[in-house]
Coordinates of C-alpha atoms and ligand atoms in Angstrom, one line a residue:
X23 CA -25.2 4.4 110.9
X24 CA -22.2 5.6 112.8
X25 CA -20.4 7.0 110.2
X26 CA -17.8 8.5 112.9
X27 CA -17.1 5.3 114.3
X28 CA -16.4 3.6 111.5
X29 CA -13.6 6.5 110.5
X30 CA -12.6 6.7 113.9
X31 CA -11.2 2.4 114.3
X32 CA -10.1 3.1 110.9
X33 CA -7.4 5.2 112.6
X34 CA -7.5 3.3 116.1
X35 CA -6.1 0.3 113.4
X36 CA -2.8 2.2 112.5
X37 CA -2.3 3.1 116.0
X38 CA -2.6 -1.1 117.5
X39 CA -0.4 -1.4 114.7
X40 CA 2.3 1.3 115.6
X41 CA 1.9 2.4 112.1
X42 CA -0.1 6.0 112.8
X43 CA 1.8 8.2 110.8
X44 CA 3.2 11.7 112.2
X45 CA 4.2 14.8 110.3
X46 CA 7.0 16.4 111.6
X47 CA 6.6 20.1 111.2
X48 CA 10.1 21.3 110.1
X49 CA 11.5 24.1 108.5
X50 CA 14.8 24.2 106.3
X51 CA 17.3 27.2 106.3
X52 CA 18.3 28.3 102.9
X53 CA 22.4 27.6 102.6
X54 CA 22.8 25.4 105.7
X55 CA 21.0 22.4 104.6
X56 CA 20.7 19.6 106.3
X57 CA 20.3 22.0 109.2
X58 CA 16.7 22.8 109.3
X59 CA 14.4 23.7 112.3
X60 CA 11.7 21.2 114.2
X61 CA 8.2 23.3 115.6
X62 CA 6.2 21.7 117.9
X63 CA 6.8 21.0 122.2
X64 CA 8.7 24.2 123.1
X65 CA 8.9 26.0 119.7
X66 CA 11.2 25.4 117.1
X67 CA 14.6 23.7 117.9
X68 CA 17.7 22.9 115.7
X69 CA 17.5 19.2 113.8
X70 CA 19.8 17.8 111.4
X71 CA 17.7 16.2 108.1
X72 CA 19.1 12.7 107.1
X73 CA 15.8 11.6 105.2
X74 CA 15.0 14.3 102.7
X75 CA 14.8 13.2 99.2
X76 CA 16.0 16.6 97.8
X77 CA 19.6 14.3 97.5
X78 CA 21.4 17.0 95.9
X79 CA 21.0 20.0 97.7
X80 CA 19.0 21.5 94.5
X81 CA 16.6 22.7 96.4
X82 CA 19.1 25.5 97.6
X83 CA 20.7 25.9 95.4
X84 CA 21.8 29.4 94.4
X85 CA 21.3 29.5 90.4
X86 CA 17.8 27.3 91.4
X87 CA 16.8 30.0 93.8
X88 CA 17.7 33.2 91.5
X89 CA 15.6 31.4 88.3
X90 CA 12.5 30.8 90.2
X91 CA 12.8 34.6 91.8
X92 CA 13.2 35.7 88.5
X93 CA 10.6 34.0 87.1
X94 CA 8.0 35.2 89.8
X95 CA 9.1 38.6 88.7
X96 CA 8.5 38.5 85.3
X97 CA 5.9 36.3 84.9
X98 CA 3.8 36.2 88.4
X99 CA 2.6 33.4 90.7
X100 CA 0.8 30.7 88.9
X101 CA 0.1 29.4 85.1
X102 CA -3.2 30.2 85.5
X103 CA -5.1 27.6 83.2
X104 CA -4.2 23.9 81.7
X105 CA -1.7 23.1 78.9
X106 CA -5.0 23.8 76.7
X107 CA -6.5 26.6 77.9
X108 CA -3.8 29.6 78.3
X109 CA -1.5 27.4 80.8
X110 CA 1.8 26.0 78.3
X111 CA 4.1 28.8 79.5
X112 CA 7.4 29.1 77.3
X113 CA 9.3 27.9 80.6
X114 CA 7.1 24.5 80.2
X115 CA 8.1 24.4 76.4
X116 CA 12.0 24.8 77.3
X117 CA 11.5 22.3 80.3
X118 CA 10.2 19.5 77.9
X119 CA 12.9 20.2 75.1
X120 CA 15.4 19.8 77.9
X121 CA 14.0 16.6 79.8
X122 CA 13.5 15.1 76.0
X123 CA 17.2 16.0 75.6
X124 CA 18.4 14.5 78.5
X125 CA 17.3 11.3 78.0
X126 CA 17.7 11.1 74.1
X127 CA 13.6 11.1 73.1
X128 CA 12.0 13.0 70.9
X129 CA 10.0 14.5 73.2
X130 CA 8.9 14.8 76.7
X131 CA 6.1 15.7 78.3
X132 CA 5.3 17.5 81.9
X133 CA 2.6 16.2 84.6
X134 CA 2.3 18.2 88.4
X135 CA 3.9 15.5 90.1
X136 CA 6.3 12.0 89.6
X137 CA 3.1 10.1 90.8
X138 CA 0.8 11.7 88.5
X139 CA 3.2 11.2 85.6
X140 CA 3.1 7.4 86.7
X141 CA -0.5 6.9 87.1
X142 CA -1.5 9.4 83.9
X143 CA 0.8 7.2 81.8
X144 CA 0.4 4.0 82.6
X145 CA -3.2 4.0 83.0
X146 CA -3.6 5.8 79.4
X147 CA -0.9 3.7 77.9
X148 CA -2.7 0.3 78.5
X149 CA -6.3 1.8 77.4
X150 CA -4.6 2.6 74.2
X151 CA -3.3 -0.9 73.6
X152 CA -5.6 -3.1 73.3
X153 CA -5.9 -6.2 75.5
X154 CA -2.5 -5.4 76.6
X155 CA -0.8 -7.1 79.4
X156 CA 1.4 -5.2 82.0
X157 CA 4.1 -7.2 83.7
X158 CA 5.2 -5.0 86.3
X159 CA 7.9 -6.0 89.2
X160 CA 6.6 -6.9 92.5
X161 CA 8.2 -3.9 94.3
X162 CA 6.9 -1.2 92.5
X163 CA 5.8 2.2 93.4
X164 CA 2.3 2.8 94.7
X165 CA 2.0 5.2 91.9
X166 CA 2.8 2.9 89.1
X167 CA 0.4 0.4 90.6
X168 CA -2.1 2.8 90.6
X169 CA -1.8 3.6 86.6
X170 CA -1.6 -0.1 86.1
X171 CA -5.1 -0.9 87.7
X172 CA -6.9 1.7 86.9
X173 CA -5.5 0.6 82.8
X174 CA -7.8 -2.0 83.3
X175 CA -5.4 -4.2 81.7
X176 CA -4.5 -7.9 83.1
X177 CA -1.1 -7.0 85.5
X178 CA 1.2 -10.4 86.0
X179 CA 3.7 -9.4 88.8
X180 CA 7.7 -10.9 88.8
X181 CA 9.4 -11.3 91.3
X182 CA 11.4 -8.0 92.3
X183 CA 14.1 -7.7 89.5
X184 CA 13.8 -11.8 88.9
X185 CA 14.6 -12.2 84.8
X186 CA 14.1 -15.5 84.9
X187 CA 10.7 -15.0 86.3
X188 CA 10.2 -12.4 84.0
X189 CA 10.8 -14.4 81.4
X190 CA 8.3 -17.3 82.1
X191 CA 5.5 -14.8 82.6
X192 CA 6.5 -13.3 79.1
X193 CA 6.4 -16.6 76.9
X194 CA 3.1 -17.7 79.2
X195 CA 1.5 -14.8 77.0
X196 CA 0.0 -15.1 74.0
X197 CA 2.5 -13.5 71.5
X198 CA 0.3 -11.3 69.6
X199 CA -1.0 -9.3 73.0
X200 CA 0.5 -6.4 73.6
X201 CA 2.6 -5.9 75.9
X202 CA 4.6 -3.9 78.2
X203 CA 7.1 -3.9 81.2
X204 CA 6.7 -1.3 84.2
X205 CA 10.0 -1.4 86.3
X206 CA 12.3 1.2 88.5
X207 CA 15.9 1.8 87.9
X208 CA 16.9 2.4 91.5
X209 CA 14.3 1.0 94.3
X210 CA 14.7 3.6 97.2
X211 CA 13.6 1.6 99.6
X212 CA 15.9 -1.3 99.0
X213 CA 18.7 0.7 97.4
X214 CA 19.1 -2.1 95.1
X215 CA 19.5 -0.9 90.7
X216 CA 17.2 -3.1 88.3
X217 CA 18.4 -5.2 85.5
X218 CA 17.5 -2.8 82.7
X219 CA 19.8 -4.1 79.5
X220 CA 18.8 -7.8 80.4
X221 CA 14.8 -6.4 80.8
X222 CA 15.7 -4.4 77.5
X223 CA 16.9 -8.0 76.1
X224 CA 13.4 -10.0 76.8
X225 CA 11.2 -7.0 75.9
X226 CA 12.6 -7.3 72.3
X227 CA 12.9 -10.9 72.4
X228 CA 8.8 -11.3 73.2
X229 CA 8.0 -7.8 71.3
X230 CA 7.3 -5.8 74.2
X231 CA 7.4 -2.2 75.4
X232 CA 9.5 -1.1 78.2
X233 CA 8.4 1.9 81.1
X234 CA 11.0 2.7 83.4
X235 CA 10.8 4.6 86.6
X236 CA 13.9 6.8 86.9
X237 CA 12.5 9.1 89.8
X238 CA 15.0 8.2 92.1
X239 CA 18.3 8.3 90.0
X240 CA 17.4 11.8 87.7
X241 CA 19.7 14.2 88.4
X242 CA 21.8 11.2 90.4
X243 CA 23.8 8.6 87.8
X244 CA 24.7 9.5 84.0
X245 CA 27.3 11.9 83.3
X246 CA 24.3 14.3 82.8
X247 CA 22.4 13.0 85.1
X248 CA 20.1 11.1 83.1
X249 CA 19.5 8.2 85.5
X250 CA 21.0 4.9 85.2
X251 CA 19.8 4.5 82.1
X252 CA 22.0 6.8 80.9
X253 CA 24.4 5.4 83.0
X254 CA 24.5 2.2 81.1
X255 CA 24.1 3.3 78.2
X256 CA 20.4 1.8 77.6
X257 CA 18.1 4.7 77.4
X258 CA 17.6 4.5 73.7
X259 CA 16.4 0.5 74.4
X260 CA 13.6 2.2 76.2
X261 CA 10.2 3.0 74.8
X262 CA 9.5 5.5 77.9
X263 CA 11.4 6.8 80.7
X264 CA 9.6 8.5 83.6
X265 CA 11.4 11.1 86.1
X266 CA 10.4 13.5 88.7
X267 CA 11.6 17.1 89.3
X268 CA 11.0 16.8 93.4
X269 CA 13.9 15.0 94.2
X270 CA 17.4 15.1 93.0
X271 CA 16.3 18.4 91.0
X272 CA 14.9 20.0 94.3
X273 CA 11.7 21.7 93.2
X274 CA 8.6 20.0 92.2
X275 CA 6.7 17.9 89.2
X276 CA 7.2 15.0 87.2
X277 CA 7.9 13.9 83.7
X278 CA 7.9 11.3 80.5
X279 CA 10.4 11.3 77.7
X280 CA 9.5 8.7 74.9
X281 CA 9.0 9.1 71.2
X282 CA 7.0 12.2 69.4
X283 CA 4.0 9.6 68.7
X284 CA 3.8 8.2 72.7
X285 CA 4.2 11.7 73.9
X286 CA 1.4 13.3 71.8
X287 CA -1.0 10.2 72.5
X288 CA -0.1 11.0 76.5
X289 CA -0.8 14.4 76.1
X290 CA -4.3 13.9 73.8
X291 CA -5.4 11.1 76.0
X292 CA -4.5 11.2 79.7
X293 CA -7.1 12.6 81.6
X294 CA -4.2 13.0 84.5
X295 CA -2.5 15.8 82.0
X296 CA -5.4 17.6 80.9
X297 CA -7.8 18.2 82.9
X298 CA -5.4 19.9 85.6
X299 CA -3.9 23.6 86.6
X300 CA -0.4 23.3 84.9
X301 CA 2.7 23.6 87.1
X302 CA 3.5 27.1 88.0
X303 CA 6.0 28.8 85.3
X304 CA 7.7 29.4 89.2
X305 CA 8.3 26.0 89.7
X306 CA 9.2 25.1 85.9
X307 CA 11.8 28.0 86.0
X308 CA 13.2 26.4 88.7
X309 CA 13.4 22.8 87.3
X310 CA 14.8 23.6 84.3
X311 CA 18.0 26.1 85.8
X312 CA 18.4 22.5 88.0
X313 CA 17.9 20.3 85.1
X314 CA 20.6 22.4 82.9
X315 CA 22.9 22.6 85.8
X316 CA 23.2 18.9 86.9
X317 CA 23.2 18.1 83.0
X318 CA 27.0 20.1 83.0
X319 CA 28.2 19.8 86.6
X320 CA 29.7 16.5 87.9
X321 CA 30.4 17.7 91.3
X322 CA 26.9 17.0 93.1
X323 CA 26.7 13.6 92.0
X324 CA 30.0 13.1 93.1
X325 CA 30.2 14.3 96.6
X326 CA 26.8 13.2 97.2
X327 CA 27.9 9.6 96.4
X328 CA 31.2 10.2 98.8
X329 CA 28.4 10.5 101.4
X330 CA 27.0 7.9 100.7
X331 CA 29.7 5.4 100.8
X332 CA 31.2 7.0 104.1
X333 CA 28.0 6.8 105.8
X334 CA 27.8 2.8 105.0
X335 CA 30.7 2.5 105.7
X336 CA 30.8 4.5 109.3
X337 CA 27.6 2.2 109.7
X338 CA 29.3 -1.1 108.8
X339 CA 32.1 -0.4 111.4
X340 CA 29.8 0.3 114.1
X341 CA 28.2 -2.9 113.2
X342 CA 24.7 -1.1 113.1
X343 CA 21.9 -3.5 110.6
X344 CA 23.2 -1.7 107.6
X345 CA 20.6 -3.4 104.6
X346 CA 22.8 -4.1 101.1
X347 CA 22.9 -1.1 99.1
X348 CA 24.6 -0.2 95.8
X349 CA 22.9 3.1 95.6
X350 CA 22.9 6.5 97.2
X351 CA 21.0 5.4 100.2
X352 CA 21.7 3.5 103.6
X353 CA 18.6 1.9 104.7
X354 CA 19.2 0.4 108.0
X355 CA 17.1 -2.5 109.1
X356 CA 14.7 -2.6 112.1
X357 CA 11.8 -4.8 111.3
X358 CA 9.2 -3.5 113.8
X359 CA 6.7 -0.7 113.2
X360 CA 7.2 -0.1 117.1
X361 CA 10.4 -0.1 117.5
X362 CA 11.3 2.0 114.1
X363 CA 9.0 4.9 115.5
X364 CA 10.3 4.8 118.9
X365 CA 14.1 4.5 117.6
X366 CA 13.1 7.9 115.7
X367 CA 11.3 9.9 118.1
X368 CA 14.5 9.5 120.3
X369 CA 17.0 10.6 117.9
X370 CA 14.7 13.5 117.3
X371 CA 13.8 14.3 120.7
X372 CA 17.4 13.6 122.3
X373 CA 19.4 14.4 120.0
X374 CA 18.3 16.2 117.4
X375 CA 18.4 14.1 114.4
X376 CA 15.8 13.7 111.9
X377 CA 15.0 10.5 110.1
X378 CA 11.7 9.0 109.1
X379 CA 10.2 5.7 110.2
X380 CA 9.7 4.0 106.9
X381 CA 6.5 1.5 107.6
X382 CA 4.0 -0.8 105.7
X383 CA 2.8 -0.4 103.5
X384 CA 5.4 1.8 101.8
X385 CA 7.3 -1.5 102.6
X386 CA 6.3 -4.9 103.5
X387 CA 5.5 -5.7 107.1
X388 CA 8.6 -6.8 109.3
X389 CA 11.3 -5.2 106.7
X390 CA 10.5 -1.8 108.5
X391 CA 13.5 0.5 108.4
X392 CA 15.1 3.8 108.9
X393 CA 16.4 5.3 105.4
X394 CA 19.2 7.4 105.5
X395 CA 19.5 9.9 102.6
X396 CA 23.3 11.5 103.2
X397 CA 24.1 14.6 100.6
X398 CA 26.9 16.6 99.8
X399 CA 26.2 18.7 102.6
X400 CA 26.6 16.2 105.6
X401 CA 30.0 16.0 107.0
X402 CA 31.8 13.3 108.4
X403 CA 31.2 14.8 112.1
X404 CA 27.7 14.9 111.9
X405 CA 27.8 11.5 110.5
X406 CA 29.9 10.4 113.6
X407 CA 27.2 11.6 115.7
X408 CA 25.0 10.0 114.1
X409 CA 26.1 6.9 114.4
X410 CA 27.0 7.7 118.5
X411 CA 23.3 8.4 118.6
X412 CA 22.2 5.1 116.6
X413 CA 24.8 2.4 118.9
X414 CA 22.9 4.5 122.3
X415 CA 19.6 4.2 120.8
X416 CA 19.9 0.6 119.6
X417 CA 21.2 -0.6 122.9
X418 CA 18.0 0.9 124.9
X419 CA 15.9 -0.5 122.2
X420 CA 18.1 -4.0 122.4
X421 CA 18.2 -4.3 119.0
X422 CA 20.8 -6.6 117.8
X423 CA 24.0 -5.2 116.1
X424 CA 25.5 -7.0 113.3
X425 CA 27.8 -9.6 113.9
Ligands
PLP15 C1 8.5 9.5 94.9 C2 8.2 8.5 93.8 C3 7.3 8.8 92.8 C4 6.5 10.0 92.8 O1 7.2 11.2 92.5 P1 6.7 12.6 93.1 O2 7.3 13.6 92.2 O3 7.1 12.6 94.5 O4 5.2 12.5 93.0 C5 7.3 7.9 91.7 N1 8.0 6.8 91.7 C6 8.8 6.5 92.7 C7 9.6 5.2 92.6 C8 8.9 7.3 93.8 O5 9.7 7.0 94.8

């Protein structure tokens, strides 16, 4: 057997397909995000990020910074055990009373990361209900597919944010099953929002429970930055809303808020919670100053979505392949693997600018794209030179404008 070979056209498969993937080795300067510095050819060199998920600026952010230094003083490096054994810090208590807070549960519940959180609850929630059926919208995250499957339960996928089709799946099923709806508020790779009150509607209507993936609006929409549930006004309509601490809040690990029952089942059940190191009282201390500080301050969110709309717009008038967006991020359509690699390693080679690729299967194949994530901290000049960059690139490449 040649195990070797096998491994090795396992890889030779992602490069035919232009779809290899390559880490860029960068480092970002505290107080001058989005500058950060590339490594790699001849040593490091200055790059402007437009693809971080850190949307916010939290990461840097100075009250952020000074909790988790204090924390490491006080308390040391790690938790040093699970929730169970000697590992629930204070700092996690606090955290949870906050997160539960901010979305208006009774309770919340921590997990090391947004995907565990997704895969711990999901996959516990549909072993706990029995024959339970999770209808779950075509475009979800890997992570929430993930819990789904290995639930065990049947999965019936709708059409991405399709009610109607929603709705036909729902009165398919035999109304006493259990059941329950797995959707995102914000898709990030689309940069389209989700239906939630009209999902809210049909999951009363055929008796179901609702899970909502709010990773990518925390910290983002609400005035506390609850997500877009709280923007709407809908997050009491849902049984359980799921957020992560890595991206809008700038440091790291993930989270449920639902009612006291949910959470304690979660927390006595999901193997995902338990048997695990919990997150370092560094990282918690961290979280929660962010947390408290976009749950008060407007100004963030606001000049973060200023960004946004002047970087769709700049786009739009330079008639680059701007994709619909009614979010906080500019996806820009390419729809080759090839061709969204190359267009990347140019800007970061020749000029200096740093966006990802985004491939299959993170989306489908010939929808591949480069996703611009524009913060409070990118100006309109480095925005025009972006776009002077894209128009150069996009010619060598001949990629079609707009228009
Ligand atoms: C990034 C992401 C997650 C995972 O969150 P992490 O904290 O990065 O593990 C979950 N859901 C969606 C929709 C995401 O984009």
């Amino acid at each position: 057997m040649d195990y070797d070979r096998i491994f090795k056209s396992a890889i030779d498969r992602l490069h035919d397909e232009g779809r290899y993937r390559v880490f860029i080795d960068i480092l970002r300067t505290k107080g001058s995000f989005p500058n950060a510095h590339c490594f790699g050819g001849n040593g490091p060199k200055p790059i402007t990020v437009w693809c971080s998920n850190d949307y916010l600026g939290m990461g840097q952010n100075p009250r952020v910074v000074e909790a988790m230094e204090t924390a490491l003083r006080e308390v040391g490096a790690g938790s040093g055990g699970t929730r169970n054994i000697s590992g629930n810090t204070h700092y996690h208590t606090e955290l949870e009373a906050e997160l539960a807070s901010l979305h208006g549960k009774e309770g919340a519940l921590l997990f090391t990361s947004g995907y565990v959180s997704n895969e711990a609850a999901l996959s516990t929630l549909g072993k706990l209900l029995p024959d339970c059926i999770i209808f779950s919208d075509e475009l979800n995250h890997a992570s929430m597919i993930a819990g789904i499957k290995s639930s065990g339960c049947e999965k019936r996928v709708f059409r991405h944010n399709d009610v109607e089709h929603l709705e036909e799946l729902l009165a398919e099923a035999d109304p006493d099953t259990p059941k329950l709806i797995a959707f995102e508020s914000v898709y990030s790779m689309d940069a389209d929002i989700s239906p939630i009150a009209a999902i809210c509607d049909l999951a009363d209507k055929y008796k179901a429970l609702t899970y909502l993936d709010e990773v990518h609006a925390v910290g983002m929409y609400g005035d506390h930055g609850g997500g877009v549930s709280e923007r709407e006004g809908v997050a009491d309509r849902l049984t359980i809303i799921e957020g992560t601490l890595g991206k809008a809040f700038g440091v790291m690990g993930g989270y449920i808020a639902a009612s006291k029952t949910i959470i304690d089942c979660i927390r006595s059940y999901a193997p995902g919670f338990i048997f695990t190191t919990s997150l370092s009282p560094v990282l918690v201390a961290g979280a929660l100053a962010s947390v408290r500080h976009l749950k008060q301050s407007q100004e963030e969110r606001r000049a973060q979505q200023e960004s946004a709309a002047m970087l769709k717009a700049k786009f739009a008038a330079a008639d680059l392949p701007v994709m619909p967006s009614s979010t906080h991020i500019v996806p820009l359509l390419i729809g080759s693997p090839v061709k969204a690699k190359r267009i990347s390693d140019v800007l970061l080679a020749e000029y200096g600018l740093y966006v990802q690729p985004i491939n299959f299967p993170t989306v489908p194949r010939g929808t591949e794209r480069l996703r611009f994530t524009p913060g409070p901290t990118h100006t309109p000049e480095m925005m025009d030179e972006l776009v002077g960059a894209l128009v150069e690139v996009f010619g060598r490449e001949e990629i079609r404008l707009a228009a």
